[in-house]
PDB file of N, CA and C in Angstrom:
ATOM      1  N   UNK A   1      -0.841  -3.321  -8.450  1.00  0.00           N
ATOM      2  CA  UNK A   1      -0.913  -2.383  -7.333  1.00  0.00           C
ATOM      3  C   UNK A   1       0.207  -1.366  -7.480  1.00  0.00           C
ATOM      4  N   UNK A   2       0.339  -0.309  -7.411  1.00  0.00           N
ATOM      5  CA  UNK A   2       0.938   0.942  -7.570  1.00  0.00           C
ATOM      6  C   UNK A   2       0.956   1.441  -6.119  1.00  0.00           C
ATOM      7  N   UNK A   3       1.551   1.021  -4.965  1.00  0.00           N
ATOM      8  CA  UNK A   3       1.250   1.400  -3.917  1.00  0.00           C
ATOM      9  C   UNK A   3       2.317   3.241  -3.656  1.00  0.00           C
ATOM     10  N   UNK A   4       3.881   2.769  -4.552  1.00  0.00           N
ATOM     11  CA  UNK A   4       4.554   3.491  -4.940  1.00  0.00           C
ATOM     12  C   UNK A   4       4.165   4.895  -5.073  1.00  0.00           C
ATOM     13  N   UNK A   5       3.385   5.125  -6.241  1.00  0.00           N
ATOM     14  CA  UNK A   5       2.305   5.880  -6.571  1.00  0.00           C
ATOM     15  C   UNK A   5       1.996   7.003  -5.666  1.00  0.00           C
ATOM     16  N   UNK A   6       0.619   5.844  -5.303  1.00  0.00           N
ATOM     17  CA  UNK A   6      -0.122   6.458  -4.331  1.00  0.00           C
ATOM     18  C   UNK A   6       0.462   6.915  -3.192  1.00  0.00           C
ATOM     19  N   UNK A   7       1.531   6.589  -2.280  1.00  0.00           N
ATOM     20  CA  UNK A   7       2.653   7.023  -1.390  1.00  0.00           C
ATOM     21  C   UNK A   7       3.230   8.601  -2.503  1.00  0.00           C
ATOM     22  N   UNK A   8       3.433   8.711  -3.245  1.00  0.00           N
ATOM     23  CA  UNK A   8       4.191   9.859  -3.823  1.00  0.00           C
ATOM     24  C   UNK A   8       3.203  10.754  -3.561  1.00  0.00           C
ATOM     25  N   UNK A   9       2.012  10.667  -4.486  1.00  0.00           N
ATOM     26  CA  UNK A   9       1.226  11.686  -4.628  1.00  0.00           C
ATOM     27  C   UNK A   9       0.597  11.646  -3.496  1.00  0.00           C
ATOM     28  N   UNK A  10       1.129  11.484  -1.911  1.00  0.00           N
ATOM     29  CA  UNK A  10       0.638  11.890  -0.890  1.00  0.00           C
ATOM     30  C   UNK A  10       1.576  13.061  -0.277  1.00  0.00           C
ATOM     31  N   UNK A  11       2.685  12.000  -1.087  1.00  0.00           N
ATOM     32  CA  UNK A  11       3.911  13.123  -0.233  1.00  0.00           C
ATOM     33  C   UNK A  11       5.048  12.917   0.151  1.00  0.00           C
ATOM     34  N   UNK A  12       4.883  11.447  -0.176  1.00  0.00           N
ATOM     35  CA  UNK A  12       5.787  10.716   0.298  1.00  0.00           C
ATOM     36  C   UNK A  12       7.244  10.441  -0.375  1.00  0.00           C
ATOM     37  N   UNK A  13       8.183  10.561  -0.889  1.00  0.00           N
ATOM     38  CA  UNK A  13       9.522  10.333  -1.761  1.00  0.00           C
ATOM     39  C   UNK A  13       9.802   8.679  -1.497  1.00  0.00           C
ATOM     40  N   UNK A  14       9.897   8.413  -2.762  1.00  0.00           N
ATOM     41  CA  UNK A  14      10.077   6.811  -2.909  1.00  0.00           C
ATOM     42  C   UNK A  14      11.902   6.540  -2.155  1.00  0.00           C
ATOM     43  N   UNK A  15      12.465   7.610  -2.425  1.00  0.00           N
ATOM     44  CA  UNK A  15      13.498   7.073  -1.790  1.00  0.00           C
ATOM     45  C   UNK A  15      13.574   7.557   0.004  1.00  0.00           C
ATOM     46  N   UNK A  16      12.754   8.009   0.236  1.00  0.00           N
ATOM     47  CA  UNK A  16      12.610   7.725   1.847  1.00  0.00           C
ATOM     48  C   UNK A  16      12.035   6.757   2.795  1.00  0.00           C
ATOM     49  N   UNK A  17      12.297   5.618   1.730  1.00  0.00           N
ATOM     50  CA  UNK A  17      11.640   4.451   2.380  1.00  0.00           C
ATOM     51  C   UNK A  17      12.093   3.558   1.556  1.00  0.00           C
ATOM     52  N   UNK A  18      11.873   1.993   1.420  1.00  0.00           N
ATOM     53  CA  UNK A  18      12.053   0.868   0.970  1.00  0.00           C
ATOM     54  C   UNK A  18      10.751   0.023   1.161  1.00  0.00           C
ATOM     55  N   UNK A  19      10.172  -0.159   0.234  1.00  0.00           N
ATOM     56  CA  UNK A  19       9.040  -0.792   0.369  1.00  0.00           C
ATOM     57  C   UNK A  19       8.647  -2.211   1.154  1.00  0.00           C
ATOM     58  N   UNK A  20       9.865  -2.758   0.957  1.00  0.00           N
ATOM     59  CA  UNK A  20       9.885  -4.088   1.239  1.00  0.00           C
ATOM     60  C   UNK A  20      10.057  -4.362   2.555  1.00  0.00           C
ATOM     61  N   UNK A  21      11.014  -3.153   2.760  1.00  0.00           N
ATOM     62  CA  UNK A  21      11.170  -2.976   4.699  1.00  0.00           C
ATOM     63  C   UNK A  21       9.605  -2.543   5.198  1.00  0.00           C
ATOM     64  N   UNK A  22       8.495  -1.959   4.581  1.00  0.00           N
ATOM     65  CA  UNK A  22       7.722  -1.954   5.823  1.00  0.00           C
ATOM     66  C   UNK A  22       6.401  -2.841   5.424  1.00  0.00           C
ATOM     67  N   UNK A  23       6.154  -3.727   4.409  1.00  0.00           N
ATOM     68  CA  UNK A  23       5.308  -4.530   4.030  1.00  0.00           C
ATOM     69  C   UNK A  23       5.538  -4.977   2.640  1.00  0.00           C
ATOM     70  N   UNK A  24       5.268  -6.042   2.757  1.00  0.00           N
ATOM     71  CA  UNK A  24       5.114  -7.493   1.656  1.00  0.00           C
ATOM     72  C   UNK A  24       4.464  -6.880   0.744  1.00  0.00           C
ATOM     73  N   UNK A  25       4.787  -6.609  -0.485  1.00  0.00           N
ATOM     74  CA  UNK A  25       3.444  -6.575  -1.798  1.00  0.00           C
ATOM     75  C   UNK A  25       3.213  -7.518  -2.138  1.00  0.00           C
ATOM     76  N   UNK A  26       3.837  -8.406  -2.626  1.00  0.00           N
ATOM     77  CA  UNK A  26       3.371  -9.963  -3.053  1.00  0.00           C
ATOM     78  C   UNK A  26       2.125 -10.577  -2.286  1.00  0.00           C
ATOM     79  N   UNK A  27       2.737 -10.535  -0.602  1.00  0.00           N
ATOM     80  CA  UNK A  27       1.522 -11.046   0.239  1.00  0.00           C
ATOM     81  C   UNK A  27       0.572 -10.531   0.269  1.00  0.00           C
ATOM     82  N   UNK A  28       0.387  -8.997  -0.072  1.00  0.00           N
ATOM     83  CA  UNK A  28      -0.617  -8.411  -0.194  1.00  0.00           C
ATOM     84  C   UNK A  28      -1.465  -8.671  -1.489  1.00  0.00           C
ATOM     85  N   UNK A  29      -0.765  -8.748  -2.352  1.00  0.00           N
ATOM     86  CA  UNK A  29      -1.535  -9.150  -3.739  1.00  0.00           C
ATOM     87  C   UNK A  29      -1.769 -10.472  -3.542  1.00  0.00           C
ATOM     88  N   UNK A  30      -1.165 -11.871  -2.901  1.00  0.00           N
ATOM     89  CA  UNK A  30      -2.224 -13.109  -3.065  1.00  0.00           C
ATOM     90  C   UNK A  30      -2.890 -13.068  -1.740  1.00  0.00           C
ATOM     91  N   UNK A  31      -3.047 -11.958  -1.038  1.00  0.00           N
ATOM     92  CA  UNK A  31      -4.607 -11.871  -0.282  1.00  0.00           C
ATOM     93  C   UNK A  31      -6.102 -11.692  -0.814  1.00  0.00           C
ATOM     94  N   UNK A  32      -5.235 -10.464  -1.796  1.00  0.00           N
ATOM     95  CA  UNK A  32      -6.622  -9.815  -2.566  1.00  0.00           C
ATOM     96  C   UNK A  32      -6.848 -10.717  -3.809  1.00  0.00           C
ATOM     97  N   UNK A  33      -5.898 -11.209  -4.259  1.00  0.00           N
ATOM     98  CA  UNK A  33      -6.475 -12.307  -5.410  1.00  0.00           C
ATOM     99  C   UNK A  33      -7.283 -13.466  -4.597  1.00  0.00           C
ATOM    100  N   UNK A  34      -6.888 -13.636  -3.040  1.00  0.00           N
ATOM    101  CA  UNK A  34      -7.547 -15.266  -2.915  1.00  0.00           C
ATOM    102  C   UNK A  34      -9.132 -14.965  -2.318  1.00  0.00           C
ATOM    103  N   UNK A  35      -8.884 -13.814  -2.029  1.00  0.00           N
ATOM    104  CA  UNK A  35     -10.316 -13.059  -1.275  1.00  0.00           C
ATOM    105  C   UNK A  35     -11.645 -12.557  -2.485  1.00  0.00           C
ATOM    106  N   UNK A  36     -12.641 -12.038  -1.596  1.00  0.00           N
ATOM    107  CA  UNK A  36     -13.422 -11.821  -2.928  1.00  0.00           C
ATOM    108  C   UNK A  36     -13.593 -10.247  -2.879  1.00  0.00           C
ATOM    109  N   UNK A  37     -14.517  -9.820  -3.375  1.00  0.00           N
ATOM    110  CA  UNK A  37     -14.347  -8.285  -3.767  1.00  0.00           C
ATOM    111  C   UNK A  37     -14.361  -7.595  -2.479  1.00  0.00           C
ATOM    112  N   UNK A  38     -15.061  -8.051  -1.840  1.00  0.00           N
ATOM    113  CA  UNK A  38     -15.076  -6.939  -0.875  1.00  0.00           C
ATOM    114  C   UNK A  38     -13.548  -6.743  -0.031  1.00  0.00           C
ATOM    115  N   UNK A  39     -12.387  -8.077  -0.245  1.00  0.00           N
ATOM    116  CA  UNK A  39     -11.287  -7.866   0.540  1.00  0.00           C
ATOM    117  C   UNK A  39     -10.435  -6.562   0.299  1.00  0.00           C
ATOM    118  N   UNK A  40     -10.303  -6.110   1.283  1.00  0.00           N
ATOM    119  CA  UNK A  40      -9.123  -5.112   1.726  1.00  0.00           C
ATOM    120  C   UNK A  40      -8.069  -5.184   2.456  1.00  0.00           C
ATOM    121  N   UNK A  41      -7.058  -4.860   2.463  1.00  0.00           N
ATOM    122  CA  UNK A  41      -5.974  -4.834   3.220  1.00  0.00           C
ATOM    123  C   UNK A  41      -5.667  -3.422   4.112  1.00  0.00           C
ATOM    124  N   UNK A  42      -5.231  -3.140   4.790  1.00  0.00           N
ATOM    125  CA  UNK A  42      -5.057  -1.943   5.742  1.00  0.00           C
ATOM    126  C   UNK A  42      -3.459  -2.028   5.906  1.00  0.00           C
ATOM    127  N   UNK A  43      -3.245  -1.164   5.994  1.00  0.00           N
ATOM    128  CA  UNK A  43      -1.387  -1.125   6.106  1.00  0.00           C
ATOM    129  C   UNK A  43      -0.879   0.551   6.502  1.00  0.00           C
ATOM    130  N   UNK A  44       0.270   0.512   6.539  1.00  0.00           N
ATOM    131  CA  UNK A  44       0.985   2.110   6.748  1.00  0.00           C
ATOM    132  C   UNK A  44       2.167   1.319   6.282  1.00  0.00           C
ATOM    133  N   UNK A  45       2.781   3.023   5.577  1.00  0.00           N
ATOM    134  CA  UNK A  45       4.271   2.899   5.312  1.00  0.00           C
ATOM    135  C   UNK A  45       4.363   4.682   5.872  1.00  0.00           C
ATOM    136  N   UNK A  46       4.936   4.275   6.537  1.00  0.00           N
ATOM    137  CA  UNK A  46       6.138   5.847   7.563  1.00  0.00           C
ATOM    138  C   UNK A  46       4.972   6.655   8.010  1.00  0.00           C
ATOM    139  N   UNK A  47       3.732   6.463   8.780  1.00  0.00           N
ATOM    140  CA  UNK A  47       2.891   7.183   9.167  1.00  0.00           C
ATOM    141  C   UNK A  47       1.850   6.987   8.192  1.00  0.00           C
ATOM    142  N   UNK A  48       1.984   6.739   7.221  1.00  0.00           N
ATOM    143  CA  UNK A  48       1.122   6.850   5.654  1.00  0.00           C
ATOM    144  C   UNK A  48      -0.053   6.076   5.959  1.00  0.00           C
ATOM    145  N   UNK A  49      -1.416   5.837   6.380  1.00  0.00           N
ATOM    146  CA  UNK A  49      -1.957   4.784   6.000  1.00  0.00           C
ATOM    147  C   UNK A  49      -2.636   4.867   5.097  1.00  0.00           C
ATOM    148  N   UNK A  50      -2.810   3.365   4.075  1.00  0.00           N
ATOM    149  CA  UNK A  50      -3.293   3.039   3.183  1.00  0.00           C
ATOM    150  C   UNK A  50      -4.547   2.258   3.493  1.00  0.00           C
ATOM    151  N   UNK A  51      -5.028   1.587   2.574  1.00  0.00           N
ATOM    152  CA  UNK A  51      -6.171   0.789   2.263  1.00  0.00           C
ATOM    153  C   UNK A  51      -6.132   0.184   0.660  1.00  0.00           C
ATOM    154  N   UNK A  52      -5.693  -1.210   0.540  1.00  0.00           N
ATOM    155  CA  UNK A  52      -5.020  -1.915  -0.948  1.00  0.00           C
ATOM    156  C   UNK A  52      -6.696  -2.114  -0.702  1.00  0.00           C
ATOM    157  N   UNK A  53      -7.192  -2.911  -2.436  1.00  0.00           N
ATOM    158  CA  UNK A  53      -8.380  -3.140  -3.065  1.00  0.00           C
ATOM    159  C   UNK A  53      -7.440  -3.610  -4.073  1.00  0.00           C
ATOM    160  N   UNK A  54      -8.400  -4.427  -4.531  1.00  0.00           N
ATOM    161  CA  UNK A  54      -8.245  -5.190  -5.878  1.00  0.00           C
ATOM    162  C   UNK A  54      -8.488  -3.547  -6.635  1.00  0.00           C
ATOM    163  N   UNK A  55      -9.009  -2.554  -6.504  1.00  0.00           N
ATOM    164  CA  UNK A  55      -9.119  -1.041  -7.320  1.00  0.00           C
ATOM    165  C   UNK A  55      -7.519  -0.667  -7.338  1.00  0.00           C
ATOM    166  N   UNK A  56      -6.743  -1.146  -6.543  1.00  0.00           N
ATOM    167  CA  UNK A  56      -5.573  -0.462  -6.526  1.00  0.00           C
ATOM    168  C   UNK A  56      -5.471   0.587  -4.971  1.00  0.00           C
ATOM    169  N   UNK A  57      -4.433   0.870  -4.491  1.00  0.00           N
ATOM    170  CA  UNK A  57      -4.500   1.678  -3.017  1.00  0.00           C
ATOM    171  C   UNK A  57      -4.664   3.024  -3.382  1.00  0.00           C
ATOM    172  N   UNK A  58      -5.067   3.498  -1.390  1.00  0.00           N
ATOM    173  CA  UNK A  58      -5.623   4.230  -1.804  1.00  0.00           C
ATOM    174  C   UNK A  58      -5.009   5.046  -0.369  1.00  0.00           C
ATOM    175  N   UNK A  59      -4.325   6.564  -0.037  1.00  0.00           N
ATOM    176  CA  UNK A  59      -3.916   6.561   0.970  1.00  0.00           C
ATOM    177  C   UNK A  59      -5.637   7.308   1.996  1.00  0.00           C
ATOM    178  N   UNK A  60      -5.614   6.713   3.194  1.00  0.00           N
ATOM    179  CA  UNK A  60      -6.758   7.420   4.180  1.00  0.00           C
ATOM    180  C   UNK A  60      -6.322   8.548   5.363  1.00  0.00           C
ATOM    181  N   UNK A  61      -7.081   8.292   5.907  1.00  0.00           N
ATOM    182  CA  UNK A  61      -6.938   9.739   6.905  1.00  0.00           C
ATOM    183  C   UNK A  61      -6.547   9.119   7.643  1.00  0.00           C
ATOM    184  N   UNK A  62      -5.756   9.335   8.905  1.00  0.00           N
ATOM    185  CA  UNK A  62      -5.456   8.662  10.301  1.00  0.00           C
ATOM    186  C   UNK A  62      -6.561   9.269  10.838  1.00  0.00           C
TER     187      UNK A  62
END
């Protein structure tokens, strides 16, 4: 998961945040490993919302 990433190329600067302060990646990755394809996760980091997939995240619209 590249959530990093996908937060940049929204707009976001990796150093205006700490990942860990606003959600778990780990927990997020043994959700989507224990789930089956269709699982998703929903999240925000600083207004940002996302949507994780076993595809990798993806940021959405509010």
């Amino acid at each position: 998961m590249d959530i990093v990433a996908a937060l940049e190329r929204h707009g976001l600067p990796p150093d205006d945040y700490r990942l860990a302060d606003e959600i778990d990646p780990e927990a997020v990755e043994r959700v989507l490993d224990s789930g089956g394809p269709e699982t998703e996760v929903r999240c925000s980091v600083r207004d940002v919302s996302l949507v994780i997939t076993a595809d990798g995240p993806r940021v959405i619209a509010a």
